[in-house]
Short mmCIF file of C-alpha atoms and ligand atoms in Angstrom, two decimals:
data_model
loop_
_atom_site.label_atom_id
_atom_site.label_comp_id
_atom_site.label_asym_id
_atom_site.label_seq_id
_atom_site.Cartn_x
_atom_site.Cartn_y
_atom_site.Cartn_z
CA UNK A 1 -7.42 -47.36 186.72
CA UNK A 2 -9.07 -50.15 188.65
CA UNK A 3 -7.25 -51.76 191.53
CA UNK A 4 -8.04 -55.42 191.97
CA UNK A 5 -8.34 -56.92 195.41
CA UNK A 6 -7.06 -60.49 195.30
CA UNK A 7 -9.99 -62.87 195.61
CA UNK A 8 -10.09 -65.56 198.26
CA UNK A 9 -9.44 -69.06 197.01
CA UNK A 10 -12.35 -71.48 196.73
CA UNK A 11 -11.12 -75.00 197.39
CA UNK A 12 -12.41 -78.27 196.00
CA UNK A 13 -13.32 -80.02 199.26
CA UNK A 14 -11.73 -78.53 202.37
CA UNK A 15 -12.29 -79.89 205.90
CA UNK A 16 -15.46 -78.66 207.63
CA UNK A 17 -15.22 -78.80 211.41
CA UNK A 18 -18.33 -78.64 213.57
CA UNK A 19 -16.69 -77.08 216.64
CA UNK A 20 -17.58 -80.04 218.86
CA UNK A 21 -14.29 -81.76 217.93
CA UNK A 22 -12.50 -79.66 220.58
CA UNK A 23 -14.59 -81.24 223.33
CA UNK A 24 -13.48 -84.77 222.37
CA UNK A 25 -9.87 -83.71 221.89
CA UNK A 26 -9.90 -82.05 225.34
CA UNK A 27 -11.26 -85.26 226.82
CA UNK A 28 -8.42 -87.28 225.30
CA UNK A 29 -5.90 -84.76 226.62
CA UNK A 30 -7.46 -84.61 230.11
CA UNK A 31 -7.18 -88.39 230.45
CA UNK A 32 -3.73 -88.33 228.75
CA UNK A 33 -5.07 -90.95 226.32
CA UNK A 34 -2.96 -89.72 223.41
CA UNK A 35 -1.57 -93.05 222.24
CA UNK A 36 -3.18 -95.17 219.56
CA UNK A 37 -6.28 -96.99 220.76
CA UNK A 38 -8.34 -95.88 223.73
CA UNK A 39 -11.97 -95.13 224.59
CA UNK A 40 -12.59 -92.77 221.65
CA UNK A 41 -11.42 -95.45 219.22
CA UNK A 42 -13.78 -98.05 220.70
CA UNK A 43 -16.67 -95.58 220.73
CA UNK A 44 -15.94 -94.36 217.17
CA UNK A 45 -15.99 -97.94 215.90
CA UNK A 46 -19.30 -98.65 217.65
CA UNK A 47 -20.91 -95.40 216.55
CA UNK A 48 -19.82 -95.71 212.94
CA UNK A 49 -20.95 -99.35 212.71
CA UNK A 50 -24.31 -98.30 214.10
CA UNK A 51 -24.61 -95.30 211.77
CA UNK A 52 -24.13 -97.42 208.63
CA UNK A 53 -25.75 -100.61 209.89
CA UNK A 54 -22.61 -102.75 209.77
CA UNK A 55 -22.04 -105.56 212.27
CA UNK A 56 -18.50 -104.57 213.20
CA UNK A 57 -15.89 -101.91 212.48
CA UNK A 58 -12.14 -101.47 212.97
CA UNK A 59 -10.73 -97.93 213.03
CA UNK A 60 -7.43 -97.63 211.19
CA UNK A 61 -4.93 -94.99 210.11
CA UNK A 62 -6.26 -94.57 206.55
CA UNK A 63 -8.71 -95.82 203.97
CA UNK A 64 -5.78 -97.35 202.10
CA UNK A 65 -4.83 -99.34 205.22
CA UNK A 66 -8.43 -100.58 205.47
CA UNK A 67 -8.32 -101.85 201.87
CA UNK A 68 -4.97 -103.52 202.54
CA UNK A 69 -6.36 -105.29 205.61
CA UNK A 70 -9.41 -106.47 203.67
CA UNK A 71 -7.18 -108.03 201.00
CA UNK A 72 -4.97 -109.64 203.63
CA UNK A 73 -8.05 -111.08 205.39
CA UNK A 74 -9.26 -112.50 202.07
CA UNK A 75 -5.94 -114.28 201.67
CA UNK A 76 -4.73 -112.28 198.66
CA UNK A 77 -1.09 -113.10 197.99
CA UNK A 78 1.58 -113.27 195.29
CA UNK A 79 0.27 -114.60 191.99
CA UNK A 80 -3.37 -113.94 192.85
CA UNK A 81 -5.57 -111.68 190.79
CA UNK A 82 -7.73 -108.89 192.17
CA UNK A 83 -10.28 -107.05 190.03
CA UNK A 84 -10.69 -103.33 190.66
CA UNK A 85 -12.67 -100.41 189.23
CA UNK A 86 -10.43 -98.49 186.84
CA UNK A 87 -11.98 -95.05 187.31
CA UNK A 88 -10.71 -94.28 190.81
CA UNK A 89 -7.94 -92.86 192.95
CA UNK A 90 -4.74 -94.95 192.98
CA UNK A 91 -5.32 -95.83 196.67
CA UNK A 92 -8.02 -98.32 195.60
CA UNK A 93 -5.43 -100.48 193.84
CA UNK A 94 -2.11 -99.85 195.63
CA UNK A 95 -2.89 -102.50 198.29
CA UNK A 96 -3.13 -105.11 195.49
CA UNK A 97 0.53 -104.36 194.79
CA UNK A 98 1.42 -104.46 198.52
CA UNK A 99 0.20 -108.06 198.52
CA UNK A 100 2.20 -108.94 195.41
CA UNK A 101 -1.01 -109.68 193.50
CA UNK A 102 -1.99 -108.77 189.94
CA UNK A 103 -4.58 -106.04 189.41
CA UNK A 104 -7.11 -106.42 186.60
CA UNK A 105 -9.05 -103.26 185.83
CA UNK A 106 -12.75 -103.08 185.05
CA UNK A 107 -14.24 -100.14 183.14
CA UNK A 108 -16.94 -97.74 184.30
CA UNK A 109 -20.48 -97.61 182.92
CA UNK A 110 -22.42 -94.44 182.00
CA UNK A 111 -25.26 -94.43 184.57
CA UNK A 112 -23.18 -94.62 187.78
CA UNK A 113 -19.62 -94.00 186.53
CA UNK A 114 -18.95 -97.09 188.68
CA UNK A 115 -17.91 -100.62 187.70
CA UNK A 116 -19.52 -101.89 184.49
CA UNK A 117 -21.37 -105.17 185.14
CA UNK A 118 -21.00 -106.19 181.48
CA UNK A 119 -17.23 -105.67 181.59
CA UNK A 120 -17.08 -107.51 184.91
CA UNK A 121 -19.02 -110.42 183.43
CA UNK A 122 -16.58 -110.78 180.53
CA UNK A 123 -13.64 -110.57 182.92
CA UNK A 124 -15.07 -113.22 185.26
CA UNK A 125 -15.98 -115.53 182.34
CA UNK A 126 -12.47 -115.36 180.96
CA UNK A 127 -10.84 -115.77 184.37
CA UNK A 128 -13.00 -118.82 185.07
CA UNK A 129 -11.99 -120.36 181.73
CA UNK A 130 -8.33 -119.77 182.56
CA UNK A 131 -8.89 -121.23 186.03
CA UNK A 132 -7.69 -117.97 187.57
CA UNK A 133 -10.66 -116.35 189.24
CA UNK A 134 -9.81 -113.26 191.30
CA UNK A 135 -9.48 -113.53 195.07
CA UNK A 136 -11.51 -110.32 195.43
CA UNK A 137 -13.31 -107.60 193.47
CA UNK A 138 -12.78 -104.01 194.68
CA UNK A 139 -15.82 -101.96 193.73
CA UNK A 140 -15.52 -98.17 194.05
CA UNK A 141 -18.49 -95.87 194.72
CA UNK A 142 -17.27 -92.86 192.76
CA UNK A 143 -17.77 -89.34 194.13
CA UNK A 144 -20.45 -90.79 196.42
CA UNK A 145 -22.57 -92.49 193.73
CA UNK A 146 -23.08 -96.21 194.42
CA UNK A 147 -22.11 -98.67 191.71
CA UNK A 148 -24.70 -101.16 190.38
CA UNK A 149 -24.42 -103.46 193.39
CA UNK A 150 -27.31 -105.81 192.50
CA UNK A 151 -25.74 -106.79 189.19
CA UNK A 152 -22.19 -106.84 190.57
CA UNK A 153 -23.18 -108.90 193.65
CA UNK A 154 -25.06 -111.40 191.46
CA UNK A 155 -22.05 -111.89 189.18
CA UNK A 156 -19.54 -112.17 192.02
CA UNK A 157 -21.90 -114.47 193.91
CA UNK A 158 -22.21 -116.78 190.90
CA UNK A 159 -18.43 -117.19 190.82
CA UNK A 160 -18.00 -117.18 194.61
CA UNK A 161 -15.76 -114.10 194.59
CA UNK A 162 -15.97 -111.74 197.61
CA UNK A 163 -16.52 -107.99 197.16
CA UNK A 164 -14.60 -105.22 198.90
CA UNK A 165 -16.53 -101.96 198.65
CA UNK A 166 -14.29 -98.93 198.45
CA UNK A 167 -16.74 -96.44 199.97
CA UNK A 168 -13.99 -93.92 200.80
CA UNK A 169 -15.96 -91.25 198.94
CA UNK A 170 -19.42 -92.59 199.76
CA UNK A 171 -19.94 -92.46 203.53
CA UNK A 172 -23.57 -91.41 203.99
CA UNK A 173 -24.68 -92.67 200.55
CA UNK A 174 -27.24 -95.42 200.22
CA UNK A 175 -28.16 -98.13 197.75
CA UNK A 176 -31.75 -99.40 197.88
CA UNK A 177 -32.01 -98.60 201.59
CA UNK A 178 -28.58 -99.98 202.54
CA UNK A 179 -25.54 -97.90 203.33
CA UNK A 180 -22.70 -97.84 200.84
CA UNK A 181 -19.95 -100.05 202.22
CA UNK A 182 -22.24 -102.60 203.92
CA UNK A 183 -23.23 -104.70 200.90
CA UNK A 184 -19.99 -106.57 200.12
CA UNK A 185 -17.99 -108.86 202.41
CA UNK A 186 -15.95 -105.82 203.50
CA UNK A 187 -16.46 -102.09 203.19
CA UNK A 188 -13.96 -99.31 203.76
CA UNK A 189 -14.29 -95.59 204.51
CA UNK A 190 -11.72 -92.80 204.53
CA UNK A 191 -11.48 -89.81 206.88
CA UNK A 192 -8.79 -88.05 204.88
CA UNK A 193 -8.92 -84.25 204.97
CA UNK A 194 -10.84 -83.92 201.70
CA UNK A 195 -13.56 -86.51 202.44
CA UNK A 196 -17.13 -85.77 203.58
CA UNK A 197 -16.08 -86.10 207.22
CA UNK A 198 -12.49 -86.13 208.38
CA UNK A 199 -10.22 -87.01 211.30
CA UNK A 200 -7.37 -85.27 209.41
CA UNK A 201 -6.37 -88.80 208.42
CA UNK A 202 -7.95 -92.14 209.16
CA UNK A 203 -10.11 -94.94 207.87
CA UNK A 204 -12.53 -97.68 208.86
CA UNK A 205 -12.97 -101.30 207.85
CA UNK A 206 -16.50 -102.67 208.30
CA UNK A 207 -18.01 -106.13 207.96
CA UNK A 208 -20.72 -108.33 209.41
CA UNK A 209 -17.98 -110.90 210.07
CA UNK A 210 -16.96 -110.20 213.68
CA UNK A 211 -14.05 -112.67 213.63
CA UNK A 212 -12.60 -110.97 210.56
CA UNK A 213 -12.82 -107.52 212.18
CA UNK A 214 -11.18 -108.80 215.38
CA UNK A 215 -8.42 -110.30 213.23
CA UNK A 216 -8.08 -106.96 211.41
CA UNK A 217 -7.46 -105.21 214.73
CA UNK A 218 -4.72 -107.75 215.55
CA UNK A 219 -3.07 -107.37 212.12
CA UNK A 220 -3.26 -103.59 212.47
CA UNK A 221 -1.42 -103.79 215.81
CA UNK A 222 1.72 -105.63 214.58
CA UNK A 223 -0.06 -109.02 214.77
CA UNK A 224 0.94 -109.67 218.34
CA UNK A 225 0.06 -113.16 219.59
CA UNK A 226 -1.56 -113.44 223.03
CA UNK A 227 1.44 -113.67 225.39
CA UNK A 228 2.86 -111.44 228.12
CA UNK A 229 6.12 -111.06 226.22
CA UNK A 230 5.96 -109.83 222.59
CA UNK A 231 5.34 -112.97 220.54
CA UNK A 232 4.83 -112.80 216.76
CA UNK A 233 4.15 -115.56 214.27
CA UNK A 234 3.11 -113.57 211.16
CA UNK A 235 3.72 -110.13 209.67
CA UNK A 236 1.54 -107.28 210.94
CA UNK A 237 1.17 -103.54 210.44
CA UNK A 238 1.03 -100.40 212.52
CA UNK A 239 -2.36 -99.29 211.19
CA UNK A 240 -4.46 -98.38 214.26
CA UNK A 241 -6.05 -94.96 214.66
CA UNK A 242 -5.01 -92.63 217.47
CA UNK A 243 -7.42 -91.90 220.31
CA UNK A 244 -7.18 -88.15 219.63
CA UNK A 245 -8.15 -88.55 215.97
CA UNK A 246 -10.96 -90.96 216.82
CA UNK A 247 -12.33 -88.20 219.06
CA UNK A 248 -12.41 -85.85 216.06
CA UNK A 249 -14.16 -88.60 214.12
CA UNK A 250 -16.88 -88.98 216.77
CA UNK A 251 -17.74 -85.28 216.55
CA UNK A 252 -17.67 -85.37 212.74
CA UNK A 253 -19.91 -88.43 212.58
CA UNK A 254 -22.61 -86.51 214.47
CA UNK A 255 -22.87 -83.99 211.61
CA UNK A 256 -22.59 -86.49 208.74
CA UNK A 257 -26.28 -86.17 207.81
CA UNK A 258 -25.93 -82.35 207.66
CA UNK A 259 -22.84 -82.66 205.49
CA UNK A 260 -24.70 -84.90 203.05
CA UNK A 261 -27.59 -82.42 202.88
CA UNK A 262 -25.19 -79.54 202.29
CA UNK A 263 -23.34 -81.33 199.46
CA UNK A 264 -26.58 -82.40 197.83
CA UNK A 265 -27.84 -78.80 197.97
CA UNK A 266 -24.60 -77.62 196.35
CA UNK A 267 -25.05 -80.17 193.57
CA UNK A 268 -28.64 -79.00 192.99
CA UNK A 269 -27.59 -75.35 192.78
CA UNK A 270 -24.95 -76.17 190.19
CA UNK A 271 -27.40 -78.29 188.25
CA UNK A 272 -30.17 -75.69 188.26
CA UNK A 273 -27.77 -72.98 187.11
CA UNK A 274 -25.86 -74.91 184.45
CA UNK A 275 -27.70 -77.94 183.12
CA UNK A 276 -29.41 -76.04 180.30
CA UNK A 277 -26.03 -75.03 178.86
CA UNK A 278 -25.19 -76.85 175.65
CA UNK A 279 -22.86 -79.80 176.09
CA UNK A 280 -23.10 -79.91 179.91
CA UNK A 281 -24.24 -83.12 181.60
CA UNK A 282 -24.25 -83.72 185.34
CA UNK A 283 -23.26 -87.03 186.89
CA UNK A 284 -26.47 -89.07 187.09
CA UNK A 285 -27.98 -90.63 190.20
CA UNK A 286 -29.11 -94.20 189.74
CA UNK A 287 -32.79 -94.72 190.73
CA UNK A 288 -33.01 -96.34 194.16
CA UNK A 289 -29.71 -94.81 195.27
CA UNK A 290 -28.95 -91.64 197.17
CA UNK A 291 -25.51 -90.15 196.61
CA UNK A 292 -23.81 -88.04 199.26
CA UNK A 293 -22.67 -85.91 196.26
CA UNK A 294 -19.21 -85.76 197.78
CA UNK A 295 -18.03 -83.95 194.65
CA UNK A 296 -20.28 -82.39 192.04
CA UNK A 297 -19.07 -83.87 188.75
CA UNK A 298 -20.17 -83.11 185.21
CA UNK A 299 -19.04 -83.74 181.66
CA UNK A 300 -18.35 -81.16 178.98
CA UNK A 301 -18.93 -81.96 175.31
CA UNK A 302 -16.44 -79.60 173.69
CA UNK A 303 -18.25 -79.57 170.33
CA UNK A 304 -21.42 -78.25 171.94
CA UNK A 305 -19.90 -76.25 174.79
CA UNK A 306 -17.11 -74.68 172.74
CA UNK A 307 -14.65 -75.41 175.51
CA UNK A 308 -12.97 -78.51 176.93
CA UNK A 309 -13.05 -79.76 180.50
CA UNK A 310 -9.34 -79.09 180.97
CA UNK A 311 -9.72 -75.54 179.60
CA UNK A 312 -12.44 -74.94 182.18
CA UNK A 313 -10.21 -76.26 184.99
CA UNK A 314 -7.51 -73.76 183.94
CA UNK A 315 -10.06 -70.96 183.51
CA UNK A 316 -11.37 -71.50 187.05
CA UNK A 317 -7.82 -71.72 188.46
CA UNK A 318 -7.06 -68.25 187.03
CA UNK A 319 -9.80 -66.95 189.31
CA UNK A 320 -8.46 -68.94 192.29
CA UNK A 321 -11.20 -71.56 192.05
CA UNK A 322 -9.99 -75.12 192.53
CA UNK A 323 -11.59 -77.73 190.31
CA UNK A 324 -10.06 -80.84 188.83
CA UNK A 325 -10.45 -83.47 186.17
CA UNK A 326 -12.18 -86.74 186.97
CA UNK A 327 -9.68 -89.40 188.21
CA UNK A 328 -7.31 -90.60 185.51
CA UNK A 329 -8.29 -94.26 185.02
CA UNK A 330 -5.82 -96.68 186.55
CA UNK A 331 -5.47 -98.71 183.34
CA UNK A 332 -4.00 -95.55 181.76
CA UNK A 333 -1.53 -94.93 184.59
CA UNK A 334 2.17 -95.70 183.97
CA UNK A 335 2.18 -97.57 187.32
CA UNK A 336 -0.16 -100.17 185.85
CA UNK A 337 1.17 -100.33 182.28
CA UNK A 338 0.55 -103.83 180.95
CA UNK A 339 -2.24 -104.64 183.40
CA UNK A 340 -5.34 -106.27 181.94
CA UNK A 341 -8.36 -104.06 181.32
CA UNK A 342 -11.94 -104.96 180.41
CA UNK A 343 -13.83 -102.14 178.71
CA UNK A 344 -17.58 -101.52 178.98
CA UNK A 345 -18.18 -102.12 175.28
CA UNK A 346 -15.82 -103.95 172.98
CA UNK A 347 -14.65 -100.63 171.55
CA UNK A 348 -16.06 -98.34 174.24
CA UNK A 349 -13.78 -97.20 177.05
CA UNK A 350 -16.19 -95.28 179.31
CA UNK A 351 -13.66 -94.38 182.01
CA UNK A 352 -11.27 -92.87 179.43
CA UNK A 353 -14.14 -90.78 178.02
CA UNK A 354 -15.17 -89.58 181.50
CA UNK A 355 -11.53 -88.68 182.21
CA UNK A 356 -11.33 -86.65 178.97
CA UNK A 357 -14.62 -84.81 179.45
CA UNK A 358 -15.21 -84.79 183.23
CA UNK A 359 -14.69 -82.03 185.75
CA UNK A 360 -15.24 -81.89 189.52
CA UNK A 361 -16.40 -78.56 190.94
CA UNK A 362 -15.78 -77.08 194.40
CA UNK A 363 -18.17 -78.98 196.67
CA UNK A 364 -17.09 -78.31 200.25
CA UNK A 365 -20.02 -78.41 202.67
CA UNK A 366 -18.94 -75.07 204.20
CA UNK A 367 -19.03 -73.25 200.85
CA UNK A 368 -21.40 -70.25 201.01
CA UNK A 369 -24.08 -69.56 198.35
CA UNK A 370 -22.10 -66.41 197.43
CA UNK A 371 -18.95 -68.42 196.84
CA UNK A 372 -20.88 -70.91 194.77
CA UNK A 373 -22.41 -68.06 192.76
CA UNK A 374 -18.87 -66.89 191.99
CA UNK A 375 -18.00 -70.35 190.65
CA UNK A 376 -21.18 -70.48 188.56
CA UNK A 377 -20.67 -67.01 187.05
CA UNK A 378 -17.06 -67.78 186.24
CA UNK A 379 -18.11 -71.02 184.52
CA UNK A 380 -20.83 -69.26 182.52
CA UNK A 381 -18.36 -66.58 181.41
CA UNK A 382 -15.85 -69.22 180.34
CA UNK A 383 -18.42 -71.12 178.29
CA UNK A 384 -20.19 -68.18 176.68
CA UNK A 385 -17.30 -65.97 175.65
CA UNK A 386 -15.06 -68.82 174.65
CA UNK A 387 -12.43 -67.01 176.69
CA UNK A 388 -11.60 -70.20 178.51
CA UNK A 389 -11.05 -71.93 175.16
CA UNK A 390 -8.79 -69.13 173.98
CA UNK A 391 -6.77 -69.44 177.16
CA UNK A 392 -6.97 -65.76 177.98
C1 PLP B 1 -9.50 -91.14 199.49
C2 PLP B 1 -9.68 -92.43 198.81
C3 PLP B 1 -9.03 -93.60 199.24
C4 PLP B 1 -7.94 -93.61 200.27
O1 PLP B 1 -8.24 -93.14 201.51
P1 PLP B 1 -7.05 -92.60 202.44
O2 PLP B 1 -7.73 -92.44 203.75
O3 PLP B 1 -6.59 -91.31 201.85
O4 PLP B 1 -5.99 -93.63 202.47
C5 PLP B 1 -9.33 -94.80 198.62
N1 PLP B 1 -10.20 -94.86 197.60
C6 PLP B 1 -10.82 -93.76 197.13
C7 PLP B 1 -11.79 -93.93 196.02
C8 PLP B 1 -10.57 -92.51 197.70
O5 PLP B 1 -11.16 -91.43 197.20
#
């Protein structure tokens, strides 16, 4: 009889510390600068702005907070509309609800899995005819792949609608030589534990508009008016990042380029090993863009592969390998039932198809080649034997 040693779990995208974080944390502790704000926060803002080529940056407690501040700065309020990519994490759109505005969802397109310019054009045309243009368009760069920013910027420019780039998953990605997050009026990044670099939790709002970023810092600090006593004339938030966490961020930012290389190498290994399999298609990379390949994503055509994406997710989980479906589109979420949605083609819902057929594989930058080999062999076994399809 064979005894089986339990295998170690392989996670989707765990944190990957460099070791240098401890130095910055120790510095914060030595100076007793533990409270929010402080020298690490100022330095992290400067260093991140420089790394991505943005004019200014405000460090905040999460990517979601950064999106919320961007909407507030753009004057989004009750009764306003905000357009948003549908194929994304709910955090992209929750701040629309915080502001009492109405989300309108825009489908994905096949080459980037990002916002479909043709769907956006129909949505803008209709909104203009109704005299209800959106106050902002939130464009998501999915899994690190930049959306079609030339087309999207041209459309939004023609209607005078500002863009907020949700680059939470795309720090380190570029679009025609520019960093993801620096093309629209505002860009946001996330340093949540699963992102390409992490502070355990945190975010950044960037813009070339220095006044707007200064205003963001005020709003994020309870909107205190300049006075010795605590004077307040409008609602604010407690959204600033702690000095300790900013220290972690500074160390992580130094290894961002390595993390991008590691994730791209992981993507290439998966692709080389699996792309010849029937029914398997890897997420494309738009010419002129460079994805950080935050998560390796692919689609499974069940008729050709003999197995569905969700069967593969379960098959991997049985072997303690964490994978997951592509984000469930927001226009299909109960939270947004009744919200308007503009599909890519008149009868072609690309984001729903990607949700049905897509799978994200373990992509952590600390994953070893041996671990990745285990994932690849497990996937091959699941596809070939049809065992995954049989659920055994
Ligand atoms: C992670 C993520 C966010 C939210 O970032 P938090 O820091 O977790 O608030 C927003 N949008 C997308 C696309 C994300 O993946």
